[in-house]
Amino acid sequence: MRLCLPFSCDHAEPEVGSSVKSVDGRASDPRTRNATGRFEIDRCRVELGSLIFLRLGRGTHDSFLINAISLDRPIISAWELGRMKSTAATPSPKSPTSLSDVDDVLVKAVSQHHGDPDFWSSKTRDRTDSAHCIFQYPAMMVPLVQRRLLEAVLAAQPGIASLFDPFVGSGTSLVSGMHFSLDVFGADINPLAVLISRVRTSRKVEFTIGSIGAEIVRRARSDRRSSIETNLANRDKWFTTTALDELSRLRRAIRTCENLWARRFLWVTLAETVRLTSNDRTSTYKLHARPTDEIATRSVSPFDVFADLASRNADSFAFFRKKLRDAGALRNARYCAVSEVVLADSRENPEEWTNLAPFDLMMTSPPYGDNLTTVTYGQHSYLPLNWIDLGDIDARVDADLLSTTLEIDRRSLGGRDAVAFRDEERLFAASLTLKRFAETLPAKPHDARTRLMRFYRDFETSLVAMIGRMRQNAYMIWTVGNRNIAGKQVPTDAILSELMENLRCRTVKTLTRRIHHKRMPDRNASSATMREEKILLLRKL
């Protein structure tokens, strides 16, 4: 059913960026009118004959009933239309009981497994767990380990209702929270991370996605157009002629899919297809073309790769949703709590959090250092993002992020701008470990100290913003790695602990987990020699 509401010129139009969302999850621009000048809402549900129940938007909202005796008069202004939200579409965030100091209980809970050195390491891994396999994102957390940590914290502090990850990445922390029916909130500066996390944490998924993926491949194979669907610079360097043609046909086919969640799922599948069929090496996160002779003899079809991935990813999602159903986290096939992922810089306070914070629990894994010299999340995302319709990720994605292969990493923590002397002194006062480490760095490379201090200046700024969003006595779980700089290992865990304590937090416990499944070869990164990570449990005082 399509309902048309008259537009009243006496009221302001919805602001740019607001959206109207229908029952099937598709978002449309409320400023788009049909031929009669009226706003359109797809598939509204008619209730009780003359009452129309609008299901709009997402977030924390109030339902709205319209008396629809006559639709030929301005029932509601466009300004109101752009802001109306529905509790039927998304539940309100839970109101937890006050959080308490249960440090001793928590320490006992996480310490009882000291006899098993791999309990926090997960020596075996299941790539299908919680749709973990849909894209090979750098430095992904282990779902089983995160769930074990959550189980311990929730048992000690049962008032927890919401989980927040300011460096959401591929969304592992959020999907782990979904197993416990928590309200989950995440943010990332990387559009590809936002896309992956939104797909994995969607409250409602399309269960026919497997057949939809197969249909997309069929349409792409029957497409006879020859235009190349990317403006990527030096595209002939990164893709063969066959890959450019088949990826273009897949992109055109994906655009024909009407369901937004399904389209996003297909974009993620295309992103992994790009990663596997480009001329970029898969042995490193940095862009590095394969040797010319290898490219000449390599035969790989994006059609075949996409078809296999779409089928595998659909099966993984079906298994994940079954686990949620078994855990009682689904109601009428929808996730029973709130899930929200935003495109945002961790150093800032996005307006989306205004009515949602403070949060009860933080679970995250921050960058190990500046992206340009450690894990290059931006470079890893660059080729896939050049094949994805950025508007399907978020209306606010800045296309200039793709102006160079380094731009996303430059905008990330430690990516640019010199550190003022007063900022350096402030950081040294907050962390004696950081001061001592900086003073021991050798003269070469000459930029080692600059890179170190640039990262920790930005990191400390993000800590201030994050802690401000947390409830008093909220626990924060940090998984960190100690990267190398100038041949010396940065004591990231100790520096983080001191910076947090300077911001009125308490370090409760530090755990060590071994890294059993390391994808990056030792020769390729400053983080290459890491064989373990630290898990820090902190509490906001």
Coordinates of N, CA and C in Angstrom, one line a residue, residues 131 136 157 162 195 281 286 343 447 462 482 484 491 507 519-520 523:
A131 N 27.9 -14.2 12.1 CA 28.1 -13.5 10.8 C 29.5 -12.9 10.7
Q136 N 36.5 -9.7 5.5 CA 37.8 -9.9 6.3 C 38.3 -8.5 6.7
Q157 N 27.3 -7.4 37.4 CA 26.6 -6.1 37.4 C 25.3 -6.2 36.6
S162 N 22.8 -1.4 28.3 CA 23.3 -0.9 27.0 C 24.8 -1.1 26.9
L195 N 29.1 0.3 7.5 CA 28.3 -0.6 6.6 C 28.3 -2.0 7.1
R281 N 47.4 -7.4 -3.1 CA 47.8 -8.6 -2.4 C 46.9 -8.7 -1.1
K286 N 47.9 -3.1 3.7 CA 48.3 -1.9 2.9 C 48.1 -2.3 1.4
L343 N 28.1 7.0 11.8 CA 29.4 7.4 11.2 C 29.9 8.6 11.9
D447 N 60.8 10.8 12.6 CA 59.4 11.1 12.9 C 58.7 10.2 13.9
S462 N 39.8 11.5 22.4 CA 38.7 10.5 22.3 C 38.3 9.9 23.6
N482 N 50.2 -4.0 21.8 CA 51.4 -3.1 22.0 C 52.2 -3.2 20.7
N484 N 55.0 -1.8 17.7 CA 56.4 -1.4 17.7 C 56.5 0.0 17.0
P491 N 54.3 0.4 25.3 CA 53.5 -0.2 26.4 C 52.0 0.4 26.4
T507 N 41.6 1.1 37.1 CA 41.9 -0.2 36.5 C 41.6 -1.3 37.4
R519 N 46.9 -13.0 10.7 CA 46.9 -13.0 9.3 C 48.1 -12.2 8.7
M520 N 48.5 -11.2 9.3 CA 49.5 -10.3 8.7 C 50.9 -10.9 8.9
R523 N 56.7 -9.3 8.3 CA 57.5 -8.3 7.6 C 56.6 -7.0 7.2

